[in-house]
Coordinates of C-alpha atoms and ligand atoms in Angstrom, one line a residue:
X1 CA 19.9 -5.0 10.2
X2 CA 19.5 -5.6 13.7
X3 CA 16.2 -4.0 14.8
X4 CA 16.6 -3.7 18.8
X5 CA 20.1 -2.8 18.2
X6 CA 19.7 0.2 16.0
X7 CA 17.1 1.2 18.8
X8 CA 19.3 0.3 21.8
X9 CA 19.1 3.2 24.0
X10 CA 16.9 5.7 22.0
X11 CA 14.5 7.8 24.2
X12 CA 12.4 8.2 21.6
X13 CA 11.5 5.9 18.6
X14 CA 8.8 7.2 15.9
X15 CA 7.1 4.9 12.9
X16 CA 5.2 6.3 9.8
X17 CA 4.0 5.1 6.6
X18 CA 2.4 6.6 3.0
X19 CA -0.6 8.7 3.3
X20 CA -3.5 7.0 1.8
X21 CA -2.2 4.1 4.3
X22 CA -3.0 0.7 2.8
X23 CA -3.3 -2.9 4.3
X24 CA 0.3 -3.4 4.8
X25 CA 0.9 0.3 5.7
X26 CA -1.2 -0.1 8.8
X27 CA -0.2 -3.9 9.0
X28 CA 3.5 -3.5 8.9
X29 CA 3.9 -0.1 11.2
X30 CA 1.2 -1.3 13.4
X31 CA 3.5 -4.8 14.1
X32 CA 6.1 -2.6 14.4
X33 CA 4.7 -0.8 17.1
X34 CA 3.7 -3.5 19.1
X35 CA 6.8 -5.1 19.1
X36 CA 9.0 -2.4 19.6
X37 CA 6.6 -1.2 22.4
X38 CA 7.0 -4.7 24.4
X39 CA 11.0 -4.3 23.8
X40 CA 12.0 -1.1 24.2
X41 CA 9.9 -0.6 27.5
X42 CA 12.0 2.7 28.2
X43 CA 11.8 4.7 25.0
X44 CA 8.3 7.1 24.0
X45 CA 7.2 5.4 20.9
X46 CA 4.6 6.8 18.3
X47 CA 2.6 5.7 15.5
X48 CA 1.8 7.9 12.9
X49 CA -0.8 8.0 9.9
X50 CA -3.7 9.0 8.2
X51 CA -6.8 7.9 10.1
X52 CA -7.0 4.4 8.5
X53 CA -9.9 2.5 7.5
X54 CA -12.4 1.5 9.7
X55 CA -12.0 -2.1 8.8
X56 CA -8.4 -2.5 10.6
X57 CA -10.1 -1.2 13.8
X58 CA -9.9 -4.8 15.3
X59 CA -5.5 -4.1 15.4
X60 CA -4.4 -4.1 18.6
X61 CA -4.0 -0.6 19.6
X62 CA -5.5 0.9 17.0
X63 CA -6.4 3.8 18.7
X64 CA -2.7 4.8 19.8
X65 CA -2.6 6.1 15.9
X66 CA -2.0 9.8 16.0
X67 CA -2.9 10.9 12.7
X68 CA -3.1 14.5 14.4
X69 CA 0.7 14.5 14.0
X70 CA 1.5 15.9 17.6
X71 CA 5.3 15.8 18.4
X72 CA 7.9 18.9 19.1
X73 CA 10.8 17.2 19.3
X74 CA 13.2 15.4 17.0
X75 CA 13.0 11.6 17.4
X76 CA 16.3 9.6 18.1
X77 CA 14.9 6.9 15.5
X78 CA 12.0 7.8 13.0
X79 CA 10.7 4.4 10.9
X80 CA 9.5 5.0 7.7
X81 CA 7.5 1.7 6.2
X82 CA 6.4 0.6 2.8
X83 CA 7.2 4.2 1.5
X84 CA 9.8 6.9 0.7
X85 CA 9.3 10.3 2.6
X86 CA 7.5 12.2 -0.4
X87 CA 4.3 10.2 0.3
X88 CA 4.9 10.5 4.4
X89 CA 2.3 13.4 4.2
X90 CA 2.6 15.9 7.4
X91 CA 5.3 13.1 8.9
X92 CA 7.7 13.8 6.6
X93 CA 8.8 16.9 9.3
X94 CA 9.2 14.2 11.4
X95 CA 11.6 12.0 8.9
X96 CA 13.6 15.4 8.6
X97 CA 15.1 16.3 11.6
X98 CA 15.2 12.5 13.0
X99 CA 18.5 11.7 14.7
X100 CA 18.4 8.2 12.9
X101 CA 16.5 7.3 10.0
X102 CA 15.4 4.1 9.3
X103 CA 13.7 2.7 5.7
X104 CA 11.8 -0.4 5.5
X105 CA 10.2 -1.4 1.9
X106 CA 9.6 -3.1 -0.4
X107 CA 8.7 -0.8 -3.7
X108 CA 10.9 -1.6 -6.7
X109 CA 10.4 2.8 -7.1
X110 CA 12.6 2.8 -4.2
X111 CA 16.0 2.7 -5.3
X112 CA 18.4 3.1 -2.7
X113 CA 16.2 3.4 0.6
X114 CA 15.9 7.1 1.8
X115 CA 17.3 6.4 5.4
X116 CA 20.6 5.8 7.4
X117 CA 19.9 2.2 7.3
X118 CA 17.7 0.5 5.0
X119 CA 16.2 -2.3 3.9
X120 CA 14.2 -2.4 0.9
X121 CA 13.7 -5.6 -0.7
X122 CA 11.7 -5.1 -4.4
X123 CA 11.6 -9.1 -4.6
X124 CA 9.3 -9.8 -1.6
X125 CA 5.4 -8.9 -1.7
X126 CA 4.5 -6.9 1.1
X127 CA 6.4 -4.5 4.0
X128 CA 5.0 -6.7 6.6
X129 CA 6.9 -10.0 4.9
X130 CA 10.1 -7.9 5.0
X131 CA 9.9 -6.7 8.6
X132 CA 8.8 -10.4 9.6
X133 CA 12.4 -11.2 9.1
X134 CA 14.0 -8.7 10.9
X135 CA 11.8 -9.5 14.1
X136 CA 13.1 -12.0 16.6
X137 CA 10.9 -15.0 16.5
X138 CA 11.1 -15.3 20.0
X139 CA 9.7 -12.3 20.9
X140 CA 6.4 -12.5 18.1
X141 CA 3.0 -12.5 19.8
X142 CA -0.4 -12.7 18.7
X143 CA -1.2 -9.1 18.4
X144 CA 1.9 -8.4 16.2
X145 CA 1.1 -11.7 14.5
X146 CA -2.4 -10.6 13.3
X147 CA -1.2 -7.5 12.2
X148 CA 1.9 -8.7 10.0
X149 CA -0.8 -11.4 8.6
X150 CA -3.2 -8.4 7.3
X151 CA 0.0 -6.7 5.6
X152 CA 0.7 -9.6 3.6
X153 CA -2.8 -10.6 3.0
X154 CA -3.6 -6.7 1.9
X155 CA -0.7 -6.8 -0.5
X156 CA -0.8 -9.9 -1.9
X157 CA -4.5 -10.2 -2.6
X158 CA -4.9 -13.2 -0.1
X159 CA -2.0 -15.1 -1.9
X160 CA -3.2 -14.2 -5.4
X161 CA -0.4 -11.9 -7.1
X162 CA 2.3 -12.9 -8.5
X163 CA 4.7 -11.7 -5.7
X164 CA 3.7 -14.6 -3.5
X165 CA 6.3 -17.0 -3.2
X166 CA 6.9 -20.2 -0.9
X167 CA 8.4 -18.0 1.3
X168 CA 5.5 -15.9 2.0
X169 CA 2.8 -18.6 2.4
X170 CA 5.7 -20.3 5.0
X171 CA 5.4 -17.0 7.0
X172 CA 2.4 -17.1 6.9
X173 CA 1.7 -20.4 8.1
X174 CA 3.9 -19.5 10.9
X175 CA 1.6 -16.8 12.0
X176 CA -1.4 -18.8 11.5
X177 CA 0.2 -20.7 14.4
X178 CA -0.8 -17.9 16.9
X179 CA -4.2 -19.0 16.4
X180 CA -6.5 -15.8 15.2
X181 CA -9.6 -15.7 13.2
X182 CA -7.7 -15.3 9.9
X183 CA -10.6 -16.2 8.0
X184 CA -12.4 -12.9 9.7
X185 CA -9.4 -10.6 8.7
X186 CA -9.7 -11.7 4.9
X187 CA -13.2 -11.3 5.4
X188 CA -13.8 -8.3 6.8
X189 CA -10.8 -6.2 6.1
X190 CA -10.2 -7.7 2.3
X191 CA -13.5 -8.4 1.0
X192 CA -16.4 -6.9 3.0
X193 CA -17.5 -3.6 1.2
X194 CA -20.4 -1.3 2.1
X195 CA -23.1 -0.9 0.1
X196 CA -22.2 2.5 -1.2
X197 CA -18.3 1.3 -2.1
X198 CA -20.1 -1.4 -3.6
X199 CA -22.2 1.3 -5.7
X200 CA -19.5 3.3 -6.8
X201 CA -17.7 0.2 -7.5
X202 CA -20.8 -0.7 -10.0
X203 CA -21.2 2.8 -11.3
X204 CA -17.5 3.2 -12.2
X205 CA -17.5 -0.6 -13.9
X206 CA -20.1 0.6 -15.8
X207 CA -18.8 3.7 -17.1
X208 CA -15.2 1.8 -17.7
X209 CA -14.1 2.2 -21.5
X210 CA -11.7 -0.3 -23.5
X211 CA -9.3 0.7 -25.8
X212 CA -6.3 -1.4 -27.6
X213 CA -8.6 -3.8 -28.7
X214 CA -10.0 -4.6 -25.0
X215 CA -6.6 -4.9 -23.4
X216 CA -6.8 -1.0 -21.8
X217 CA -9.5 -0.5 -19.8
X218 CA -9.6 3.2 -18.0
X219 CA -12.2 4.0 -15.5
X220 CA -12.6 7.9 -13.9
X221 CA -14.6 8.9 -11.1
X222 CA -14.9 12.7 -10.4
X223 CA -15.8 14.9 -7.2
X224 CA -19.1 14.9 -7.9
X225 CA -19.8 11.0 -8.3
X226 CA -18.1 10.9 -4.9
X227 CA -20.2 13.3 -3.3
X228 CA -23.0 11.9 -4.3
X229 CA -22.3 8.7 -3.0
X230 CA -20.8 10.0 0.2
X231 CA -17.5 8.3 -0.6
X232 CA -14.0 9.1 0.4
X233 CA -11.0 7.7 -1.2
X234 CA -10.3 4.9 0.6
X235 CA -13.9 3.8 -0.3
X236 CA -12.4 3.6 -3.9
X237 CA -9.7 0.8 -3.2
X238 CA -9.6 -2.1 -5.3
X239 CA -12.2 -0.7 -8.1
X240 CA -8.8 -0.9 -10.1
X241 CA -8.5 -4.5 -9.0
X242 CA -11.8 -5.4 -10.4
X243 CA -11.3 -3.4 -13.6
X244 CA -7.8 -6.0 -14.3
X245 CA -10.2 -8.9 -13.4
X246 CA -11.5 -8.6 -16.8
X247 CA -11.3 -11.1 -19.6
X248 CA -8.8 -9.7 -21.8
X249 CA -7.3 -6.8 -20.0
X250 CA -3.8 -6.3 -19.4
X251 CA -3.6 -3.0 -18.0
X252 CA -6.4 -1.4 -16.1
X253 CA -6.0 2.2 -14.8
X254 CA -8.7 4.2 -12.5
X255 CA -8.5 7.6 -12.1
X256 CA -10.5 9.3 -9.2
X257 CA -10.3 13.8 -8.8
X258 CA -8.3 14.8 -6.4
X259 CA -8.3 18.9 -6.8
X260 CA -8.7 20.9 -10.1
X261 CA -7.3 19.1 -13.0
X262 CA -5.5 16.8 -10.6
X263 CA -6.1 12.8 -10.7
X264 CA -4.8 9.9 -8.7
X265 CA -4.1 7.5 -11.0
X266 CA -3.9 3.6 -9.9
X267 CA -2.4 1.2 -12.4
X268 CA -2.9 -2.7 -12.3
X269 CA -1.5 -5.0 -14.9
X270 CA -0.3 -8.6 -15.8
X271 CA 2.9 -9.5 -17.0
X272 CA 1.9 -7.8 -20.0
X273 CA 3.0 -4.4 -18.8
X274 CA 5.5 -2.8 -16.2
X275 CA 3.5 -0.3 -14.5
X276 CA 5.8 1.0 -12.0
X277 CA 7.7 2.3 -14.9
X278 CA 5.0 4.3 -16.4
X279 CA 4.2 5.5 -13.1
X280 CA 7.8 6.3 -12.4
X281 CA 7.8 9.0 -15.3
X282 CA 4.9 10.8 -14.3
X283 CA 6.8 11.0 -10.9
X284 CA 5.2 8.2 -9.2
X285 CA 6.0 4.6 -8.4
X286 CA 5.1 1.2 -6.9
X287 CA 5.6 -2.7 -8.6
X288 CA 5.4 -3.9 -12.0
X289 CA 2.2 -4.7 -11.5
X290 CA 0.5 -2.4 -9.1
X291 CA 1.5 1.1 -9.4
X292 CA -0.2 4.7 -9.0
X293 CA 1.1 8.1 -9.7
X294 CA -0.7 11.6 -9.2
X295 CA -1.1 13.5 -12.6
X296 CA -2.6 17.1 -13.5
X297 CA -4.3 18.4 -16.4
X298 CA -8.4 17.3 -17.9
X299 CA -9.3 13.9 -17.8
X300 CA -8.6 13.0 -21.2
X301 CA -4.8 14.7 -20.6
X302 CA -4.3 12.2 -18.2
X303 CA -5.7 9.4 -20.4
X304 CA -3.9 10.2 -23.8
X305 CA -0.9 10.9 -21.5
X306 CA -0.6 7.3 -19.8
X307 CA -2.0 5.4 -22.2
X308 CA 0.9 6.2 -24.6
X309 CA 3.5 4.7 -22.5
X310 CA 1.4 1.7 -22.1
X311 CA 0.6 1.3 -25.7
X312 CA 4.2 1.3 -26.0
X313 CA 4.8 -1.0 -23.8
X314 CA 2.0 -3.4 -25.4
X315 CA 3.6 -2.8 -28.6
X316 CA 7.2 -3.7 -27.9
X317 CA 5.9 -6.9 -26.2
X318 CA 3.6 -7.6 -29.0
X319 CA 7.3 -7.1 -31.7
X320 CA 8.8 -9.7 -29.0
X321 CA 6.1 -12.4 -29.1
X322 CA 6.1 -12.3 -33.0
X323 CA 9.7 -12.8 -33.4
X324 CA 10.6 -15.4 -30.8
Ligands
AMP1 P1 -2.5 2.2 -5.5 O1 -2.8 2.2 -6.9 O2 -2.6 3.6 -4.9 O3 -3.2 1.2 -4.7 O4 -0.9 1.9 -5.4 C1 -0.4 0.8 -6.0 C2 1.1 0.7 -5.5 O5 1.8 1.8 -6.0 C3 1.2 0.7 -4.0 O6 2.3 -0.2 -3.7 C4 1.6 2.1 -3.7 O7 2.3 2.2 -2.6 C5 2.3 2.5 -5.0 N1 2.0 4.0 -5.3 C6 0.8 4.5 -5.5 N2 0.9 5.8 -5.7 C7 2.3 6.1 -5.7 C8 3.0 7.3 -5.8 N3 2.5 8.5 -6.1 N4 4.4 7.2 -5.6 C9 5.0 6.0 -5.4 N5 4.3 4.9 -5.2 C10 3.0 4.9 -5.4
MN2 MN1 1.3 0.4 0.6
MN3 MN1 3.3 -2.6 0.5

Protein backbone atom coordinates (compact mmCIF):
# COMPACT_ATOMS: atom_id res chain seq x y z
CA UNK A 1 0.00 0.00 0.00
CA UNK A 2 1.01 3.44 -0.70
CA UNK A 3 0.21 5.57 2.35
CA UNK A 4 0.23 9.31 0.82
CA UNK A 5 -1.44 7.90 -2.19
CA UNK A 6 -4.43 6.40 -0.68
CA UNK A 7 -4.63 9.94 1.08
CA UNK A 8 -3.90 12.00 -2.00
CA UNK A 9 -6.52 14.66 -2.06
CA UNK A 10 -8.67 13.71 0.98
CA UNK A 11 -10.10 16.79 3.00
CA UNK A 12 -10.32 14.88 5.74
CA UNK A 13 -8.22 12.01 7.16
CA UNK A 14 -9.23 10.35 10.74
CA UNK A 15 -6.93 7.63 12.78
CA UNK A 16 -8.24 5.40 15.75
CA UNK A 17 -7.21 2.46 17.68
CA UNK A 18 -8.71 -0.27 20.48
CA UNK A 19 -10.21 1.13 23.50
CA UNK A 20 -8.04 0.30 26.40
CA UNK A 21 -5.24 1.80 24.04
CA UNK A 22 -1.92 0.10 24.63
CA UNK A 23 1.81 1.05 23.96
CA UNK A 24 1.62 0.49 20.34
CA UNK A 25 -2.00 1.76 20.13
CA UNK A 26 -0.93 5.22 21.09
CA UNK A 27 2.66 4.49 19.47
CA UNK A 28 1.48 3.50 16.08
CA UNK A 29 -1.65 6.09 15.53
CA UNK A 30 0.24 8.77 17.29
CA UNK A 31 3.34 8.22 14.41
CA UNK A 32 0.74 8.11 12.16
CA UNK A 33 -0.49 11.36 13.00
CA UNK A 34 2.50 13.17 12.90
CA UNK A 35 3.45 12.10 9.72
CA UNK A 36 0.49 12.35 7.93
CA UNK A 37 0.05 15.88 9.52
CA UNK A 38 3.63 17.04 8.01
CA UNK A 39 2.39 15.53 4.45
CA UNK A 40 -0.87 16.08 3.91
CA UNK A 41 -0.67 19.82 5.00
CA UNK A 42 -4.19 20.44 3.34
CA UNK A 43 -6.47 17.78 4.75
CA UNK A 44 -8.22 18.11 8.74
CA UNK A 45 -6.63 15.22 10.42
CA UNK A 46 -7.82 13.72 13.92
CA UNK A 47 -6.65 11.40 16.44
CA UNK A 48 -8.88 9.50 18.24
CA UNK A 49 -8.73 7.39 21.67
CA UNK A 50 -9.38 6.71 24.98
CA UNK A 51 -7.54 9.15 27.27
CA UNK A 52 -4.26 7.14 27.33
CA UNK A 53 -1.88 6.69 30.06
CA UNK A 54 -0.19 9.37 31.59
CA UNK A 55 3.12 7.84 30.99
CA UNK A 56 2.99 8.49 26.99
CA UNK A 57 2.34 12.24 27.84
CA UNK A 58 5.98 13.03 26.63
CA UNK A 59 4.48 12.08 22.62
CA UNK A 60 4.64 14.83 20.59
CA UNK A 61 1.19 16.13 20.46
CA UNK A 62 -0.18 14.35 22.84
CA UNK A 63 -2.74 16.61 23.70
CA UNK A 64 -4.32 16.80 20.00
CA UNK A 65 -5.96 13.26 21.28
CA UNK A 66 -9.73 13.73 21.24
CA UNK A 67 -10.93 11.07 23.18
CA UNK A 68 -14.23 13.27 23.47
CA UNK A 69 -15.00 11.81 20.04
CA UNK A 70 -16.20 15.29 18.36
CA UNK A 71 -16.72 14.98 14.58
CA UNK A 72 -20.19 15.43 12.44
CA UNK A 73 -19.06 14.57 9.31
CA UNK A 74 -17.99 11.41 7.47
CA UNK A 75 -14.15 11.27 6.96
CA UNK A 76 -12.76 10.74 3.39
CA UNK A 77 -10.15 8.25 4.99
CA UNK A 78 -10.77 6.75 8.62
CA UNK A 79 -7.31 4.68 9.97
CA UNK A 80 -8.02 1.98 12.08
CA UNK A 81 -4.58 0.64 13.96
CA UNK A 82 -3.66 -2.49 15.82
CA UNK A 83 -7.43 -3.40 16.03
CA UNK A 84 -10.63 -4.43 14.23
CA UNK A 85 -13.69 -2.00 14.66
CA UNK A 86 -15.44 -4.00 17.48
CA UNK A 87 -12.89 -2.80 20.00
CA UNK A 88 -12.81 1.00 18.28
CA UNK A 89 -15.25 1.92 21.27
CA UNK A 90 -17.41 5.27 20.37
CA UNK A 91 -15.03 5.50 16.93
CA UNK A 92 -16.43 2.81 15.52
CA UNK A 93 -19.31 5.53 14.17
CA UNK A 94 -16.61 7.04 12.68
CA UNK A 95 -15.16 3.63 10.84
CA UNK A 96 -18.92 3.33 9.59
CA UNK A 97 -19.71 5.96 7.43
CA UNK A 98 -15.93 6.61 6.32
CA UNK A 99 -15.59 7.25 2.60
CA UNK A 100 -12.34 5.03 2.71
CA UNK A 101 -11.42 2.66 5.21
CA UNK A 102 -8.08 1.82 5.96
CA UNK A 103 -6.74 -1.35 8.41
CA UNK A 104 -3.37 -1.50 9.80
CA UNK A 105 -2.47 -4.69 12.21
CA UNK A 106 -0.97 -6.95 13.17
CA UNK A 107 -3.38 -9.48 15.33
CA UNK A 108 -3.35 -13.08 14.02
CA UNK A 109 -7.56 -12.63 15.29
CA UNK A 110 -7.72 -10.48 12.34
CA UNK A 111 -8.37 -12.42 9.51
CA UNK A 112 -8.93 -10.58 6.45
CA UNK A 113 -8.50 -6.74 7.67
CA UNK A 114 -11.90 -4.96 8.16
CA UNK A 115 -11.14 -2.12 5.64
CA UNK A 116 -11.00 -1.17 1.91
CA UNK A 117 -7.30 -1.58 2.00
CA UNK A 118 -5.53 -3.49 4.50
CA UNK A 119 -2.53 -4.54 5.79
CA UNK A 120 -2.36 -6.88 8.57
CA UNK A 121 0.67 -8.68 9.02
CA UNK A 122 0.17 -11.61 12.07
CA UNK A 123 4.14 -12.35 11.57
CA UNK A 124 5.54 -8.97 12.74
CA UNK A 125 5.32 -7.94 16.59
CA UNK A 126 3.92 -4.69 16.92
CA UNK A 127 1.43 -2.12 14.64
CA UNK A 128 4.17 0.39 14.84
CA UNK A 129 6.85 -2.22 13.02
CA UNK A 130 4.16 -2.71 10.32
CA UNK A 131 3.36 1.01 9.66
CA UNK A 132 7.32 1.71 9.79
CA UNK A 133 7.37 0.13 6.47
CA UNK A 134 4.84 1.77 4.77
CA UNK A 135 6.34 5.26 5.80
CA UNK A 136 8.74 6.97 3.45
CA UNK A 137 12.11 6.94 5.14
CA UNK A 138 12.75 10.18 3.86
CA UNK A 139 10.10 11.83 5.33
CA UNK A 140 10.72 10.06 9.30
CA UNK A 141 11.56 12.64 12.01
CA UNK A 142 12.28 12.49 15.46
CA UNK A 143 8.84 12.94 16.83
CA UNK A 144 7.40 10.11 14.73
CA UNK A 145 10.56 8.26 15.49
CA UNK A 146 9.99 8.25 19.24
CA UNK A 147 6.62 7.35 18.90
CA UNK A 148 7.04 4.22 16.50
CA UNK A 149 10.08 3.15 19.02
CA UNK A 150 7.43 3.08 22.19
CA UNK A 151 5.05 0.87 19.88
CA UNK A 152 7.46 -1.73 19.37
CA UNK A 153 9.09 -1.50 22.72
CA UNK A 154 5.34 -1.73 24.40
CA UNK A 155 4.58 -4.77 22.29
CA UNK A 156 7.50 -6.57 22.40
CA UNK A 157 8.44 -6.31 25.97
CA UNK A 158 11.68 -4.21 25.19
CA UNK A 159 12.82 -7.06 22.69
CA UNK A 160 11.86 -9.86 24.93
CA UNK A 161 8.92 -11.90 23.20
CA UNK A 162 9.19 -14.12 20.92
CA UNK A 163 7.84 -11.95 18.00
CA UNK A 164 11.09 -10.00 17.86
CA UNK A 165 12.95 -10.80 14.95
CA UNK A 166 16.18 -9.23 13.20
CA UNK A 167 13.96 -7.19 11.48
CA UNK A 168 12.59 -5.46 14.36
CA UNK A 169 15.77 -4.80 16.35
CA UNK A 170 17.10 -3.29 12.59
CA UNK A 171 14.18 -0.82 12.75
CA UNK A 172 14.86 -0.12 15.66
CA UNK A 173 18.26 0.72 15.44
CA UNK A 174 17.31 2.87 12.61
CA UNK A 175 15.16 4.96 14.98
CA UNK A 176 17.71 5.03 17.61
CA UNK A 177 19.47 7.04 14.93
CA UNK A 178 17.22 10.06 15.58
CA UNK A 179 18.89 10.41 18.78
CA UNK A 180 16.06 10.40 21.73
CA UNK A 181 16.35 9.33 25.27
CA UNK A 182 15.33 5.74 24.52
CA UNK A 183 16.49 4.57 27.71
CA UNK A 184 13.81 7.21 29.45
CA UNK A 185 10.92 5.70 27.22
CA UNK A 186 11.70 2.10 28.45
CA UNK A 187 12.03 3.52 31.66
CA UNK A 188 9.32 5.51 32.33
CA UNK A 189 6.62 4.34 29.98
CA UNK A 190 7.61 0.29 30.36
CA UNK A 191 8.78 -0.10 33.66
CA UNK A 192 8.03 2.82 36.10
CA UNK A 193 4.91 1.87 38.14
CA UNK A 194 3.26 3.85 41.00
CA UNK A 195 3.21 2.79 44.21
CA UNK A 196 -0.47 1.80 44.23
CA UNK A 197 -0.11 -0.29 40.69
CA UNK A 198 2.72 -1.64 42.33
CA UNK A 199 0.29 -2.61 45.40
CA UNK A 200 -2.26 -4.13 43.43
CA UNK A 201 0.31 -5.74 41.48
CA UNK A 202 1.52 -7.36 45.05
CA UNK A 203 -1.89 -8.03 46.29
CA UNK A 204 -3.12 -9.82 43.16
CA UNK A 205 0.46 -11.98 43.07
CA UNK A 206 -0.43 -12.87 46.31
CA UNK A 207 -3.86 -14.00 45.91
CA UNK A 208 -2.74 -15.83 42.42
CA UNK A 209 -3.77 -19.74 42.58
CA UNK A 210 -1.97 -22.64 40.48
CA UNK A 211 -3.57 -25.39 39.09
CA UNK A 212 -2.36 -28.16 36.46
CA UNK A 213 0.39 -28.96 38.54
CA UNK A 214 1.74 -25.15 38.69
CA UNK A 215 1.54 -24.64 34.92
CA UNK A 216 -2.00 -22.48 35.24
CA UNK A 217 -1.76 -19.77 37.25
CA UNK A 218 -5.21 -17.46 37.42
CA UNK A 219 -5.21 -14.23 39.26
CA UNK A 220 -8.86 -12.03 39.72
CA UNK A 221 -9.14 -8.70 40.97
CA UNK A 222 -12.74 -7.35 41.68
CA UNK A 223 -14.37 -3.70 41.93
CA UNK A 224 -13.81 -3.50 45.16
CA UNK A 225 -9.94 -4.32 45.36
CA UNK A 226 -9.81 -1.54 42.73
CA UNK A 227 -11.59 0.92 44.63
CA UNK A 228 -9.72 0.49 47.41
CA UNK A 229 -6.66 1.02 45.81
CA UNK A 230 -7.84 3.89 43.65
CA UNK A 231 -6.88 2.00 40.55
CA UNK A 232 -8.27 2.15 37.06
CA UNK A 233 -7.64 -0.43 34.52
CA UNK A 234 -4.85 0.64 32.90
CA UNK A 235 -3.19 0.61 36.35
CA UNK A 236 -3.62 -3.22 35.96
CA UNK A 237 -1.38 -3.73 32.82
CA UNK A 238 1.26 -6.24 32.91
CA UNK A 239 0.14 -7.91 36.33
CA UNK A 240 -0.55 -10.80 33.75
CA UNK A 241 2.98 -10.36 32.51
CA UNK A 242 4.36 -10.98 35.92
CA UNK A 243 1.97 -13.80 36.74
CA UNK A 244 3.80 -15.87 33.19
CA UNK A 245 7.17 -14.81 34.74
CA UNK A 246 6.79 -17.63 37.10
CA UNK A 247 8.94 -20.64 37.31
CA UNK A 248 6.84 -23.26 35.85
CA UNK A 249 3.92 -21.46 34.31
CA UNK A 250 2.77 -21.84 30.90
CA UNK A 251 -0.32 -19.99 30.85
CA UNK A 252 -1.10 -17.24 33.16
CA UNK A 253 -4.64 -15.58 32.93
CA UNK A 254 -5.80 -12.30 35.09
CA UNK A 255 -9.12 -11.52 35.35
CA UNK A 256 -10.06 -7.94 36.63
CA UNK A 257 -14.54 -6.98 36.99
CA UNK A 258 -15.59 -5.05 34.55
CA UNK A 259 -19.62 -4.80 35.35
CA UNK A 260 -21.83 -7.49 36.99
CA UNK A 261 -20.68 -10.92 36.25
CA UNK A 262 -18.49 -9.54 33.47
CA UNK A 263 -14.52 -10.05 33.42
CA UNK A 264 -11.70 -8.95 31.14
CA UNK A 265 -9.74 -11.67 30.88
CA UNK A 266 -5.88 -11.27 29.77
CA UNK A 267 -4.07 -14.41 28.69
CA UNK A 268 -0.21 -14.80 28.49
CA UNK A 269 1.60 -17.98 27.59
CA UNK A 270 4.76 -19.74 26.21
CA UNK A 271 4.90 -21.86 23.40
CA UNK A 272 3.10 -24.13 25.44
CA UNK A 273 -0.27 -22.85 24.58
CA UNK A 274 -2.04 -20.80 21.69
CA UNK A 275 -3.97 -18.27 23.51
CA UNK A 276 -5.37 -16.27 20.79
CA UNK A 277 -7.36 -19.41 20.04
CA UNK A 278 -8.90 -19.78 23.39
CA UNK A 279 -9.62 -16.20 23.37
CA UNK A 280 -11.02 -16.42 19.89
CA UNK A 281 -13.91 -18.75 21.10
CA UNK A 282 -14.98 -16.76 23.85
CA UNK A 283 -15.23 -13.96 21.10
CA UNK A 284 -12.04 -12.36 21.66
CA UNK A 285 -8.60 -12.40 20.13
CA UNK A 286 -4.95 -11.20 19.94
CA UNK A 287 -1.44 -13.60 19.42
CA UNK A 288 -0.58 -16.92 20.37
CA UNK A 289 0.90 -15.67 23.18
CA UNK A 290 -0.74 -12.60 24.42
CA UNK A 291 -4.42 -12.58 24.13
CA UNK A 292 -7.58 -11.23 26.14
CA UNK A 293 -11.25 -11.75 25.68
CA UNK A 294 -14.25 -10.22 27.74
CA UNK A 295 -16.33 -13.06 29.35
CA UNK A 296 -19.68 -13.02 31.64
CA UNK A 297 -20.88 -15.09 34.26
CA UNK A 298 -19.24 -15.57 38.43
CA UNK A 299 -15.74 -15.71 38.70
CA UNK A 300 -15.30 -19.25 38.95
CA UNK A 301 -17.61 -19.53 35.48
CA UNK A 302 -15.01 -17.75 33.92
CA UNK A 303 -12.23 -19.87 35.39
CA UNK A 304 -13.67 -23.52 34.87
CA UNK A 305 -14.73 -22.00 31.46
CA UNK A 306 -11.16 -20.98 30.08
CA UNK A 307 -9.20 -23.25 31.84
CA UNK A 308 -10.85 -26.12 29.96
CA UNK A 309 -9.61 -25.03 26.66
CA UNK A 310 -6.22 -24.57 27.98
CA UNK A 311 -6.09 -27.90 29.78
CA UNK A 312 -6.75 -29.13 26.47
CA UNK A 313 -4.42 -27.57 24.89
CA UNK A 314 -1.69 -28.72 27.64
CA UNK A 315 -2.92 -32.04 27.12
CA UNK A 316 -2.69 -32.45 23.47
CA UNK A 317 0.84 -31.01 23.70
CA UNK A 318 1.73 -33.13 26.53
CA UNK A 319 0.22 -36.63 23.96
CA UNK A 320 2.78 -34.90 21.36
CA UNK A 321 5.95 -34.60 23.51
CA UNK A 322 5.44 -38.30 24.66
CA UNK A 323 5.16 -39.78 21.34
CA UNK A 324 7.76 -37.95 19.26
P1 LIG B 1 -4.37 -7.65 26.87
O1 LIG B 1 -4.40 -8.93 27.62
O2 LIG B 1 -5.61 -6.86 27.00
O3 LIG B 1 -3.12 -6.89 27.14
O4 LIG B 1 -4.33 -8.04 25.34
C1 LIG B 1 -3.41 -8.94 24.80
C2 LIG B 1 -3.52 -8.92 23.29
O5 LIG B 1 -4.79 -9.41 22.91
C3 LIG B 1 -3.42 -7.52 22.70
O6 LIG B 1 -2.76 -7.63 21.46
C4 LIG B 1 -4.83 -7.11 22.53
O7 LIG B 1 -4.96 -6.20 21.47
C5 LIG B 1 -5.54 -8.42 22.24
N1 LIG B 1 -6.89 -8.43 22.81
C6 LIG B 1 -7.23 -8.23 24.10
N2 LIG B 1 -8.57 -8.29 24.28
C7 LIG B 1 -9.10 -8.54 23.05
C8 LIG B 1 -10.43 -8.71 22.55
N3 LIG B 1 -11.50 -8.65 23.34
N4 LIG B 1 -10.57 -8.93 21.21
C9 LIG B 1 -9.50 -8.99 20.40
N5 LIG B 1 -8.24 -8.85 20.80
C10 LIG B 1 -8.01 -8.62 22.11
MN1 LIG C 1 -2.67 -3.15 21.22
MN1 LIG D 1 -0.19 -4.29 18.90
Amino acid sequence: MDLLKECAGAESIGISTHIRPDGDAVGSSMALYLYLKKQCPNAEIKLFMETPPDCFRYLKYFGDIDSAYAYDKPFDVFFVLDTVPDRLGEAEKFFDCAKKKINIDHHISNKNGCGDVNVVLPEIGSTSEVLYGLLDEAYLDTDIAVALYTGIIHDTGVFQYSNTTPQTMRVAARLMEFDFPFFKIIEESFYQKTYRQNQILGRALMESIRFMDGRCIVSCVDKSMMQFYDVKPADLDGIVNQLRNIKGVNCAVFLYETGLMEYKVSMRSDEMVDVSKVAAYFGGGGHMRAAGCTMKGTVHDVINNLSLHIEKQLKEKEVCTTES
